[in-house]
mmCIF file of C-alpha atoms and ligand atoms in Angstrom:
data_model
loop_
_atom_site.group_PDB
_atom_site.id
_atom_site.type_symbol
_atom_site.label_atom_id
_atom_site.label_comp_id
_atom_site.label_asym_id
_atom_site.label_seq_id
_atom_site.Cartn_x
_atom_site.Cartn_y
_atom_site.Cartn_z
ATOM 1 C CA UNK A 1 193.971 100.088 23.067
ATOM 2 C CA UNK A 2 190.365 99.120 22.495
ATOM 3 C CA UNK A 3 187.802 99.537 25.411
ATOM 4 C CA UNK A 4 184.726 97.778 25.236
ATOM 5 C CA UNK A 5 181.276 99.230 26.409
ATOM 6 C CA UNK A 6 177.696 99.478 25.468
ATOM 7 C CA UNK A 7 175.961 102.188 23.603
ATOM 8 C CA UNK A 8 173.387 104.419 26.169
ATOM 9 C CA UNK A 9 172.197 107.104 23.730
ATOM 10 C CA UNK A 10 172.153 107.851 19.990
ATOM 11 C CA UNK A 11 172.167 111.257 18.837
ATOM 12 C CA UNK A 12 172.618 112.771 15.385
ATOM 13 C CA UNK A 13 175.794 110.826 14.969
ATOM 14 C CA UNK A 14 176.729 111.207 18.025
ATOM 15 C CA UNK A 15 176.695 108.263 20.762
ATOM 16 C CA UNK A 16 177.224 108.079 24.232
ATOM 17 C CA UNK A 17 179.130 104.995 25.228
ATOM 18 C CA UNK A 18 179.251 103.504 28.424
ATOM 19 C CA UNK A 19 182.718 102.023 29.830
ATOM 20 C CA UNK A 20 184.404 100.699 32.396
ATOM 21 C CA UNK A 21 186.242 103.939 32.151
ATOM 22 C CA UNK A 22 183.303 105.898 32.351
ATOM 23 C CA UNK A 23 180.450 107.718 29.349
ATOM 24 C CA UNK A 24 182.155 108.589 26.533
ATOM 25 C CA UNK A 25 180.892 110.366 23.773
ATOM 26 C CA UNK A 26 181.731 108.916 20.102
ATOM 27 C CA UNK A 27 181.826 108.953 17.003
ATOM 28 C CA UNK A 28 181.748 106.106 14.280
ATOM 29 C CA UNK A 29 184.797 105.302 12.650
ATOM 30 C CA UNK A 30 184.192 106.180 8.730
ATOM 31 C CA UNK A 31 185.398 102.733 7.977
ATOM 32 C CA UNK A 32 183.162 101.063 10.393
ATOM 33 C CA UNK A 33 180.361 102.978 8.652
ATOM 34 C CA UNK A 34 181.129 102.310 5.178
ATOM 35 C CA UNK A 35 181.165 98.196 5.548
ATOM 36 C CA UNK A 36 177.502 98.521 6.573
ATOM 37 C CA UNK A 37 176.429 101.308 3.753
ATOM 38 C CA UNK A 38 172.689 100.226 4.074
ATOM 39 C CA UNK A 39 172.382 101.240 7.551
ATOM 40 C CA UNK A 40 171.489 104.562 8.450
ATOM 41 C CA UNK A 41 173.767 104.304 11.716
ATOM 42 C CA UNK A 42 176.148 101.065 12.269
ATOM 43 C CA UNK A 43 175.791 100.847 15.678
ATOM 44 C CA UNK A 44 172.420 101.660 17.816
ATOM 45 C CA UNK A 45 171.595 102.346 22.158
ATOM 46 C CA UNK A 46 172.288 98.442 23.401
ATOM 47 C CA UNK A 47 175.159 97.812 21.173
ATOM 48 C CA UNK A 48 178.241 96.166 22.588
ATOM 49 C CA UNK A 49 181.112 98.044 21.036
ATOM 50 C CA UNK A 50 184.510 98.916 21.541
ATOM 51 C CA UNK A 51 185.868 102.287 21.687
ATOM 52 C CA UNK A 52 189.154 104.136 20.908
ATOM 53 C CA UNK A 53 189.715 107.133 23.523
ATOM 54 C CA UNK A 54 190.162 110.628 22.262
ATOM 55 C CA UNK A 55 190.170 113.782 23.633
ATOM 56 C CA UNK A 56 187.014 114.925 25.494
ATOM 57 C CA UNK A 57 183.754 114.432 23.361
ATOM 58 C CA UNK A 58 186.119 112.742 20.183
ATOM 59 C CA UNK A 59 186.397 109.058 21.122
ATOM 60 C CA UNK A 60 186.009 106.713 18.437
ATOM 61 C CA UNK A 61 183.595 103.438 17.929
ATOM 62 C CA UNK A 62 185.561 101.139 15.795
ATOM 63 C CA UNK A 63 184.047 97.611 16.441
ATOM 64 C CA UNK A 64 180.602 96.449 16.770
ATOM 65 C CA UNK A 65 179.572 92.858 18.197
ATOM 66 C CA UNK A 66 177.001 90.559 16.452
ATOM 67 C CA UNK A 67 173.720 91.258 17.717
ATOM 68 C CA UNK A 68 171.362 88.899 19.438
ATOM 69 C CA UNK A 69 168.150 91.055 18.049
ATOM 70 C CA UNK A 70 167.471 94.065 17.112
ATOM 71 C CA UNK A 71 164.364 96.623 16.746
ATOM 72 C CA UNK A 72 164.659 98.214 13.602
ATOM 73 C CA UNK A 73 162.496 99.921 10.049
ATOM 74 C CA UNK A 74 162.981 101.520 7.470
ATOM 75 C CA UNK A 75 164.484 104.981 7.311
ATOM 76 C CA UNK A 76 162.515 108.133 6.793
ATOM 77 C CA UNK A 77 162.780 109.418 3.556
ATOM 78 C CA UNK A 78 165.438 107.037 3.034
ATOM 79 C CA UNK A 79 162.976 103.628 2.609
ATOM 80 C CA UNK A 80 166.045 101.906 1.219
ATOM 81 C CA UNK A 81 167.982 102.514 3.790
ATOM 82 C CA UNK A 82 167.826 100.362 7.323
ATOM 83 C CA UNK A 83 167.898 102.548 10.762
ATOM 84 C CA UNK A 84 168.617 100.575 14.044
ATOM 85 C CA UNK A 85 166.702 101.767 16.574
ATOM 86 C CA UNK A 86 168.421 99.452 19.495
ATOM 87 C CA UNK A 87 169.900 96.066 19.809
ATOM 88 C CA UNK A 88 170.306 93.667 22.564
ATOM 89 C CA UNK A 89 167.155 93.994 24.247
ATOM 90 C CA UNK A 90 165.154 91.695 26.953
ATOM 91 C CA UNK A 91 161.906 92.280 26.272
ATOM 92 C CA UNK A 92 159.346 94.535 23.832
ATOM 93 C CA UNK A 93 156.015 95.411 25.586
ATOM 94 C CA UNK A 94 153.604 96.198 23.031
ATOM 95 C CA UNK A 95 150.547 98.592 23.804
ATOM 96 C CA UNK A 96 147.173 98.519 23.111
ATOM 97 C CA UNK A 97 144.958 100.486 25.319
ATOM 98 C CA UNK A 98 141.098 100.502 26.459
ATOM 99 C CA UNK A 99 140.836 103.423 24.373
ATOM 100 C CA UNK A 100 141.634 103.787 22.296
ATOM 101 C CA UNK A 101 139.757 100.712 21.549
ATOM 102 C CA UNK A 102 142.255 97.648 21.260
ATOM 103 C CA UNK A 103 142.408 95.866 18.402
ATOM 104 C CA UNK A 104 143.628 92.012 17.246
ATOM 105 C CA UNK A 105 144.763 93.203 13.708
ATOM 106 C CA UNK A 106 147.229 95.562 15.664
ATOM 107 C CA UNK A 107 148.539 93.140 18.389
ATOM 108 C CA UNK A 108 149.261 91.217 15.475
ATOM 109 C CA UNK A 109 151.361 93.544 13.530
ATOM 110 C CA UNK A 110 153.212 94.712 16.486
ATOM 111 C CA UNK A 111 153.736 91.167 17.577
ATOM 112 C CA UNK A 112 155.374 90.099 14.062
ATOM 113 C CA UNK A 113 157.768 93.856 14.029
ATOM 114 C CA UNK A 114 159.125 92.213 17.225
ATOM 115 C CA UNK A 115 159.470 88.759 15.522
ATOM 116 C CA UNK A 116 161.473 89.839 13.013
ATOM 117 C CA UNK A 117 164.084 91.386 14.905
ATOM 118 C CA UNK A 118 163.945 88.252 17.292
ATOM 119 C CA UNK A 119 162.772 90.398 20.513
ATOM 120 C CA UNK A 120 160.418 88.650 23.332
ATOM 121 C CA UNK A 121 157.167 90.170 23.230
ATOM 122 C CA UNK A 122 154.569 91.072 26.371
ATOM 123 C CA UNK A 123 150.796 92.406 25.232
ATOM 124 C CA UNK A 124 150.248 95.245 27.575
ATOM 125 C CA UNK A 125 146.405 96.563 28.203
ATOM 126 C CA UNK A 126 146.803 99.879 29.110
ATOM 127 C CA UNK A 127 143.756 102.357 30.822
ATOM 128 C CA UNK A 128 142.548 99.340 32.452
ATOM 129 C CA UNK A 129 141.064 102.003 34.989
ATOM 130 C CA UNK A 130 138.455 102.882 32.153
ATOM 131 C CA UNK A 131 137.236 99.307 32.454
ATOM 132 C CA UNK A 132 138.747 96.634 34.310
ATOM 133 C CA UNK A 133 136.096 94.130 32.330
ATOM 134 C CA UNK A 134 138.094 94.714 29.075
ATOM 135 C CA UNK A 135 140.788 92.496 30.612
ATOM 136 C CA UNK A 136 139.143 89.115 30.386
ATOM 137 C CA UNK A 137 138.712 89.156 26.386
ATOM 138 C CA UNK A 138 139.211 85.697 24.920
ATOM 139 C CA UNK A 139 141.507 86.780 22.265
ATOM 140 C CA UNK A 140 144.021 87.255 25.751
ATOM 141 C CA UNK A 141 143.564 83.441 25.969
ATOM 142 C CA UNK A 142 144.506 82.714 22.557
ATOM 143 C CA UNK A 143 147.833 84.986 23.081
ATOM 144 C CA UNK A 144 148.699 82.947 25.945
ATOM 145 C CA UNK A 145 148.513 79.963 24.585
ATOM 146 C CA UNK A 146 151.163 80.828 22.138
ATOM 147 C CA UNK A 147 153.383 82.044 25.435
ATOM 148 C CA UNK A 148 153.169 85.764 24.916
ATOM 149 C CA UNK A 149 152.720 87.246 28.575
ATOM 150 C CA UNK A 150 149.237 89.542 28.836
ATOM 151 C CA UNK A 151 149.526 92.435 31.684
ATOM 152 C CA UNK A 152 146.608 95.006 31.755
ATOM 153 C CA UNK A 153 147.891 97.822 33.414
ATOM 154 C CA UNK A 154 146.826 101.440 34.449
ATOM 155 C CA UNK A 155 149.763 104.721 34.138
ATOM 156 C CA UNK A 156 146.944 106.101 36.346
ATOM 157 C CA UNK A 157 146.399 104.278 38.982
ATOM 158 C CA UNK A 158 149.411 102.151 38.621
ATOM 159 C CA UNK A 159 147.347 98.995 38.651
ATOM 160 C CA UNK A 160 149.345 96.265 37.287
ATOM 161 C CA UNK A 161 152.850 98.100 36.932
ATOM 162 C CA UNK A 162 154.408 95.625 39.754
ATOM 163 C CA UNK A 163 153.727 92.705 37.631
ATOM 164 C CA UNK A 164 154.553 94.615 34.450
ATOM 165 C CA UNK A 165 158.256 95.386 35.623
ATOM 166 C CA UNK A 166 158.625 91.297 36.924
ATOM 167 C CA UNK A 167 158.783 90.873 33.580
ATOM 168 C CA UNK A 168 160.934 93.748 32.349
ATOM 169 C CA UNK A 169 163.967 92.161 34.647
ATOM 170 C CA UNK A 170 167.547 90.902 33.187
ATOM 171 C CA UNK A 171 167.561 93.145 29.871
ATOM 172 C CA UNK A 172 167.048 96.191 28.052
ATOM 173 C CA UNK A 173 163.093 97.314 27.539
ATOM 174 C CA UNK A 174 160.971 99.063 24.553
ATOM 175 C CA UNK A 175 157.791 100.089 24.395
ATOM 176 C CA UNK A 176 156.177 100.163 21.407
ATOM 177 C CA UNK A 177 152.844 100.417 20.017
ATOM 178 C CA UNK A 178 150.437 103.296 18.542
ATOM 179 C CA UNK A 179 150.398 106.429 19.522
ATOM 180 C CA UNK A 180 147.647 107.719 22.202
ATOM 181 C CA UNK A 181 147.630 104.098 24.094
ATOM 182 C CA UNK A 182 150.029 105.993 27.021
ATOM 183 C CA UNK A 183 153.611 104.357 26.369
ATOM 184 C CA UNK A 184 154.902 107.795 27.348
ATOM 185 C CA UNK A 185 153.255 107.812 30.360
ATOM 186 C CA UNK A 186 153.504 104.281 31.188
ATOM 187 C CA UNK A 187 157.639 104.669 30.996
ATOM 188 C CA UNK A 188 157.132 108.150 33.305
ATOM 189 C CA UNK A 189 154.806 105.943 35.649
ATOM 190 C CA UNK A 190 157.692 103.358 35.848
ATOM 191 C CA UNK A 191 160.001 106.193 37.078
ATOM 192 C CA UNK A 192 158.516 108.684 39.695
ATOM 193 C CA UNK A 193 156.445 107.301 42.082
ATOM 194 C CA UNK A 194 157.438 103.737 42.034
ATOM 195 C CA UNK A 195 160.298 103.819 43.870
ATOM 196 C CA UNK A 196 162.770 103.818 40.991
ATOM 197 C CA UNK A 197 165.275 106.573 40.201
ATOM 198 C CA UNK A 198 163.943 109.379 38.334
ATOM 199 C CA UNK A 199 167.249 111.225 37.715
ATOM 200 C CA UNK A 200 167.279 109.957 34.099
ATOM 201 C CA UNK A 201 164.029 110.239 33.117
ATOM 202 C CA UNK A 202 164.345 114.417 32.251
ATOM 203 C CA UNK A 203 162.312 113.516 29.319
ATOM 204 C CA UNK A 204 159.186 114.237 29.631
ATOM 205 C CA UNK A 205 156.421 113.015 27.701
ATOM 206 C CA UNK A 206 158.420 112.915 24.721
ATOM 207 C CA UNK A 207 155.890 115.458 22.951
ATOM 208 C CA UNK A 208 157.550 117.712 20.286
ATOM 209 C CA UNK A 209 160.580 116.682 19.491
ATOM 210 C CA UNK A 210 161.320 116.696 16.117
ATOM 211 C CA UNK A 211 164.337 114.241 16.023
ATOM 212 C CA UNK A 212 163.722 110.578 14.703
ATOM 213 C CA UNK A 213 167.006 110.136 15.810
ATOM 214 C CA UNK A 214 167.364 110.484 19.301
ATOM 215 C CA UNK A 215 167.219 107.345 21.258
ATOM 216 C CA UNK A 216 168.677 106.868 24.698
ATOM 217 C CA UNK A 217 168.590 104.298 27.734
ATOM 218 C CA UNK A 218 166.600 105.279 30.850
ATOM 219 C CA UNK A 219 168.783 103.392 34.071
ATOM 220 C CA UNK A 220 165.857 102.819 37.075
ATOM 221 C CA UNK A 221 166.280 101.271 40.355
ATOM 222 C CA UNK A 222 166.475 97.562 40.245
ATOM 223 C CA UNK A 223 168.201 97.400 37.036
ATOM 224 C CA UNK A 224 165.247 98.054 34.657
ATOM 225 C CA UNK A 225 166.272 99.849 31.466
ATOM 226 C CA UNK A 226 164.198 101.428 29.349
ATOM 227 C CA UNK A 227 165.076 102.309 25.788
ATOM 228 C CA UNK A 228 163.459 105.628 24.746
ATOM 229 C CA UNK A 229 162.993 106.578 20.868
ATOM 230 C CA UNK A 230 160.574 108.705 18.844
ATOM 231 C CA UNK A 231 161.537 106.106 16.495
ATOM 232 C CA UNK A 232 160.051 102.875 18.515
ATOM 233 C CA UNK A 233 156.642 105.173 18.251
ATOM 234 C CA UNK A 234 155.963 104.134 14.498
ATOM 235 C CA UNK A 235 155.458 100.685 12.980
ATOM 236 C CA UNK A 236 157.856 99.194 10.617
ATOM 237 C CA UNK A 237 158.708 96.021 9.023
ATOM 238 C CA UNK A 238 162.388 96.335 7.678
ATOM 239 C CA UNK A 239 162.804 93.659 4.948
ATOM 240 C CA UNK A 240 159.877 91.584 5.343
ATOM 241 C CA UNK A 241 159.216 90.060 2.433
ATOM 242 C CA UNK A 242 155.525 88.441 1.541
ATOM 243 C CA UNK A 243 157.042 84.921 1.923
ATOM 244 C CA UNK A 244 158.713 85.416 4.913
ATOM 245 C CA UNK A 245 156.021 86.103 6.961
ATOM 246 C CA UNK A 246 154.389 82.886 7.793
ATOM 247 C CA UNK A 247 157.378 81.715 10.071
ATOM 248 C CA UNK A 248 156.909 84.778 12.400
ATOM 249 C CA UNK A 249 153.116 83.182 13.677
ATOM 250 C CA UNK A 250 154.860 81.080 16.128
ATOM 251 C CA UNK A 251 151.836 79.022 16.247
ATOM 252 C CA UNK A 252 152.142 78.858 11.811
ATOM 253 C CA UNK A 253 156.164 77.680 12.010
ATOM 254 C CA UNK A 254 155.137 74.363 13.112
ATOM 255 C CA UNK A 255 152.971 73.452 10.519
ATOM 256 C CA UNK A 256 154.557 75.138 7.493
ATOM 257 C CA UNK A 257 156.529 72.163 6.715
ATOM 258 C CA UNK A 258 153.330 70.108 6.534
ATOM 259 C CA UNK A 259 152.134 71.782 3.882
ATOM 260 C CA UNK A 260 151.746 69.607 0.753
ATOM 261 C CA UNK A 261 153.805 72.409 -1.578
ATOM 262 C CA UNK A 262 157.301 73.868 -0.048
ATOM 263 C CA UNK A 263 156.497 76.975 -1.640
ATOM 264 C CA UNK A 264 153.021 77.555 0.027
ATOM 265 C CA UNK A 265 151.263 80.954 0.141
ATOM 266 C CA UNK A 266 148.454 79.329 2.534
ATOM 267 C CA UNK A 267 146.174 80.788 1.142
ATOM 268 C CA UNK A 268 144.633 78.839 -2.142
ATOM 269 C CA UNK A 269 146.439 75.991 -2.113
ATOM 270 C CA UNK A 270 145.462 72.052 -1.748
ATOM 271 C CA UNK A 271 146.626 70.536 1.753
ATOM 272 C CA UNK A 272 147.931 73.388 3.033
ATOM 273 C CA UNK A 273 148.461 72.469 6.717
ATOM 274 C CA UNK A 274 148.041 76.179 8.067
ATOM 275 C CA UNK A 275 143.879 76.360 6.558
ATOM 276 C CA UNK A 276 143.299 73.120 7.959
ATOM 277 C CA UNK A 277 144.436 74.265 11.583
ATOM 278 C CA UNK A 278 142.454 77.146 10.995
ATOM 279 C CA UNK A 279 139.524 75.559 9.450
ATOM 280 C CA UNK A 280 140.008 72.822 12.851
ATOM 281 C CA UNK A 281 140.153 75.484 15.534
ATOM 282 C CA UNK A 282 143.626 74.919 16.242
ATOM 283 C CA UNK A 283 144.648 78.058 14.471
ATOM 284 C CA UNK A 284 142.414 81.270 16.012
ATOM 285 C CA UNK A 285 140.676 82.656 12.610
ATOM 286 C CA UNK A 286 141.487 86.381 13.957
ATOM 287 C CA UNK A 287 145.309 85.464 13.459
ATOM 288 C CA UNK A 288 145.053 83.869 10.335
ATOM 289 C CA UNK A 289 142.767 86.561 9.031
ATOM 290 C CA UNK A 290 145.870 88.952 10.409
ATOM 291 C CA UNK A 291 148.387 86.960 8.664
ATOM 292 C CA UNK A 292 146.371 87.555 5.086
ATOM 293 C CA UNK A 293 146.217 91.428 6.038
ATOM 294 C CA UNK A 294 149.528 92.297 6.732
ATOM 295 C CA UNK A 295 150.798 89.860 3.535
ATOM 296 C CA UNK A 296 148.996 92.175 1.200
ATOM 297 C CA UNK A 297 150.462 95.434 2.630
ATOM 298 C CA UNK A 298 153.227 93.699 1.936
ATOM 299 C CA UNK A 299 153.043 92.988 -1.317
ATOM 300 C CA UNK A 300 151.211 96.422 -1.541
ATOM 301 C CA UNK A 301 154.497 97.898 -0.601
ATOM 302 C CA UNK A 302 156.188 96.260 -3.589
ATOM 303 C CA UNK A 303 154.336 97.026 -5.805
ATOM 304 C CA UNK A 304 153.636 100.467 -4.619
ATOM 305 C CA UNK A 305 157.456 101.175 -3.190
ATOM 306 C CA UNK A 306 157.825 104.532 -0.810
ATOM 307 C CA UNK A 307 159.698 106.880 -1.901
ATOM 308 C CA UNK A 308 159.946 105.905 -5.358
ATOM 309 C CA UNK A 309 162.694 103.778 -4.945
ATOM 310 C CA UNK A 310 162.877 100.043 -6.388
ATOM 311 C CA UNK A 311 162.640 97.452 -3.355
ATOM 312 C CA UNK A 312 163.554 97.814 -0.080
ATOM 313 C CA UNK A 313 166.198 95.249 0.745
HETATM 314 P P1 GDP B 401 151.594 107.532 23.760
HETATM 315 O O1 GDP B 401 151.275 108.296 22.499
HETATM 316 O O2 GDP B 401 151.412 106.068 23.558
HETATM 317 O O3 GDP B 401 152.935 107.859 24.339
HETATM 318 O O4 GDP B 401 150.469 107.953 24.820
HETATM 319 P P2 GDP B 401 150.518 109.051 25.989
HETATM 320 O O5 GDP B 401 151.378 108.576 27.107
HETATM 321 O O6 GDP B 401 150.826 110.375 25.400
HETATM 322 O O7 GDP B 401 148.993 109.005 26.513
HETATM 323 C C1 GDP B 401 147.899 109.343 25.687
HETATM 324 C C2 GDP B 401 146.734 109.801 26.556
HETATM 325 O O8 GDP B 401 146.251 108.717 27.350
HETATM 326 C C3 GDP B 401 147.093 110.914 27.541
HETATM 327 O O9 GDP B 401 146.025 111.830 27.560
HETATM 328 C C4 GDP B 401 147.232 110.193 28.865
HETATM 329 O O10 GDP B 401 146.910 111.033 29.940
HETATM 330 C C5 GDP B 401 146.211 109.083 28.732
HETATM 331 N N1 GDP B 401 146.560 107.902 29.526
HETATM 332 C C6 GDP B 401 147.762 107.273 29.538
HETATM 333 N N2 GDP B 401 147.730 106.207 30.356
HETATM 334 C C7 GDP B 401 146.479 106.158 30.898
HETATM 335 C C8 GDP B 401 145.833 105.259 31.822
HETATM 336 O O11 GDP B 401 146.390 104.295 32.321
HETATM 337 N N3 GDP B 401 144.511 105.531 32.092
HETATM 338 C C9 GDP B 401 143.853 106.586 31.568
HETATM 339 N N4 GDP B 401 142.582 106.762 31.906
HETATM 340 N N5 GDP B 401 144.441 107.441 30.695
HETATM 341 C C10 GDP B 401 145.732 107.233 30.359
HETATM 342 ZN ZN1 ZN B 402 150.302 76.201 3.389
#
C-alpha cells in the first residue's frame, strides 16, 4: 500500500517525507527516476508524493503529483540537466536590500525566475534601518501597479517583519535574491525572537556549506514554512527561451497579441503594441529596458552555451 505525504527535505538522494504515518526517509524508485531523465532529482521539498514503507531509513517514493509551480535552474555542471529546487509553494519573496544598493534590472530578473515557474512574487526592501527614505522610490509604485506586494523590512530591527509574514500565510515560502541583501538573516529573524518556533531552524546562517543539494522545510509557529536551499541563493532561468520571455511582464501579456506581427521581437518592428505602451507611459521604460537586457543574455546563452553542451532544453 501507497501512503501519500509531502517532501520536507532533500538531501543527496535522500528525502525526508512527511506522512500521516510519520517522517520517513526515502529513496526514489529507479523507475520513477528514469521517466524524468532530464531532471537532476524527480521529486523536490513541497512535492506531494506517495511512498512505499520499508524498513527504517529504506522507504520508497514511487509516485509524484503534477505540480502547481515550481522553483527551479539549471544544474551545476550539468547545464543540460534541470534541478528542482521545490514545488508547491505560496509565495517567493525576492530581496533587494539598501545596500547593497537595490537595483530595477535585478527586481526584474528575479521577478521573471519566479514567473516562469508560476510562483507569486513579494519585492522585499531589506536594511530599511540604513535608511527608511529608500522606501518611497517610485519604481515601488510602478511594481504595485502590476500587483506585486512591496514590504521594506529590517532583520535588525525587525521593522516590517509582521507585515512581511501576513503575506507568507497559506503556503510554502522562498527567499530568493542576491547574496549579501540578508535572506539568511531575514529567515533566522522570522524564527527566534518573533514568537515562532525555533526548534527547526538549527541552520544557521547557511554560511559554508558546500552542498547545492540540500534543501529542507523550516515548520514556524502559525503555519509559516520556509523552504531553505543553497540552491534558491543563485539566479537561474531553466528553459527560457528568447521568445518566451515577453509573456512573463505581466503588464507585456496583454498587449502581445496587439502587436501587428504574431511573431514579434518588440523590439524593431512596425506597430508593435509593447513600444507604443512604452513610448505612451503606460509601459515604465526601466521594465522595458529590463526586458531587452535579460533577452540578450538569453540569446547570449545560446550562442555561448555553459558547459559546452548544445542547448539547454
Ligand atoms: P544573504 O547572503 O542574502 O543571506 O545575506 P546575509 O543574511 O548573510 O546578510 C548579509 C549582511 O547584511 C550581514 O552582514 C548581515 O548582518 C547584514 N544584514 C542583514 N539584514 C540586515 C538589516 O536588516 N539591516 C542591516 N543594517 N544589516 C543587515
Ligand atoms: Zn511587439
Amino acid at each position: 500500500m501507497l501512503l501519500e505525504g509531502r517532501v520536507i527535505s532533500a538531501r543527496s538522494r535522500s528525502f525526508t517525507v512527511e506522512t500521516a504515518d510519520g517522517r520517513l526517509t526515502c529513496r526514489v524508485l529507479k523507475g520513477l527516476r528514469n521517466r524524468f531523465p532530464n531532471l537532476v532529482d524527480p521529486v523536490a521539498v513541497g512535492d506531494l508524493v506517495k511512498v512505499r514503507r520499508g524498513n527504517e531509513n529504506d522507504s520508497t517514493i514511487e509516485e509524484v503529483a503534477p505540480r502547481v509551480n515550481k522553483i527551479s535552474r539549471p544544474a551545476v555542471g550539468r547545464e543540460d540537466h534541470e534541478q528542482l529546487i521545490a514545488a508547491n509553494l505560496g509565495r517567493a519573496v525576492i530581496v533587494q536590500a539598501v545596500e547593497p544598493q537595490w537595483k530595477t534590472s535585478t527586481w526584474d530578473r528575479y521577478l521573471v525566475m519566479a514567473a516562469l515557474g508560476a510562483v507569486p512574487p513579494i519585492l522585499a526592501l531589506n536594511k530599511i534601518d540604513l535608511d527608511p527614505e529608500s522606501a518611497r522610490a517610485p519604481e515601488f509604485d510602478v511594481y504595485r501597479a502590476l500587483g506585486i506586494p512591496v514590504q521594506s523590512v529590517s532583520a535588525v530591527t525587525g521593522e516590517g517583519l509582521p507585515e512581511l509574514i501576513g503575506h507568507m500565510a497559506g503556503g510554502m515560502t522562498v527567499f530568493i535574491g542576491p547574496s549579501g541583501v540578508g535572506k539568511s538573516s531575514l529567515i533566522n529573524a522570522l524564527g527566534p525572537g518573533t514568537g515562532l518556533r525555533t526548534g527547526e531552524l538549527s541552520r544557521g546562517t547557511g554560511k559554508g556549506r558546500h552542498t547545492t543539494s540540500w534543501t529542507e522545510l523550516l515548520q514556524l509557529d502559525q503555519g509559516i514554512e520556509i523552504v531553505d536551499s543553497p540552491g534558491l541563493r543563485v539566479l537561474g532561468l531553466w528553459g527560457l527561451e528568447a521568445h518566451e520571455l515577453a509573456p512573463l511582464f505581466p503588464e507585456f501579456a496583454g498587449l502581445i497579441e496587439s502587436c501587428r506581427f504574431r511573431v514579434c521581437t518588440h523590439i524593431h518592428e512596425p506597430d508593435c503594441a509593447v513600444r507604443a505602451a512604452v513610448e505612451s507611459g503606460e509601459v515604465a521604460g526601466f521594465r522595458y529596458e529590463s526586458f531587452l537586457r535579460i533577452r540578450q543574455a538569453l540569446l547570449d546563452e545560446v550562442e555561448r552555451p555553459r558547459g559546452g553542451r548544445a542547448r539547454r532544453r
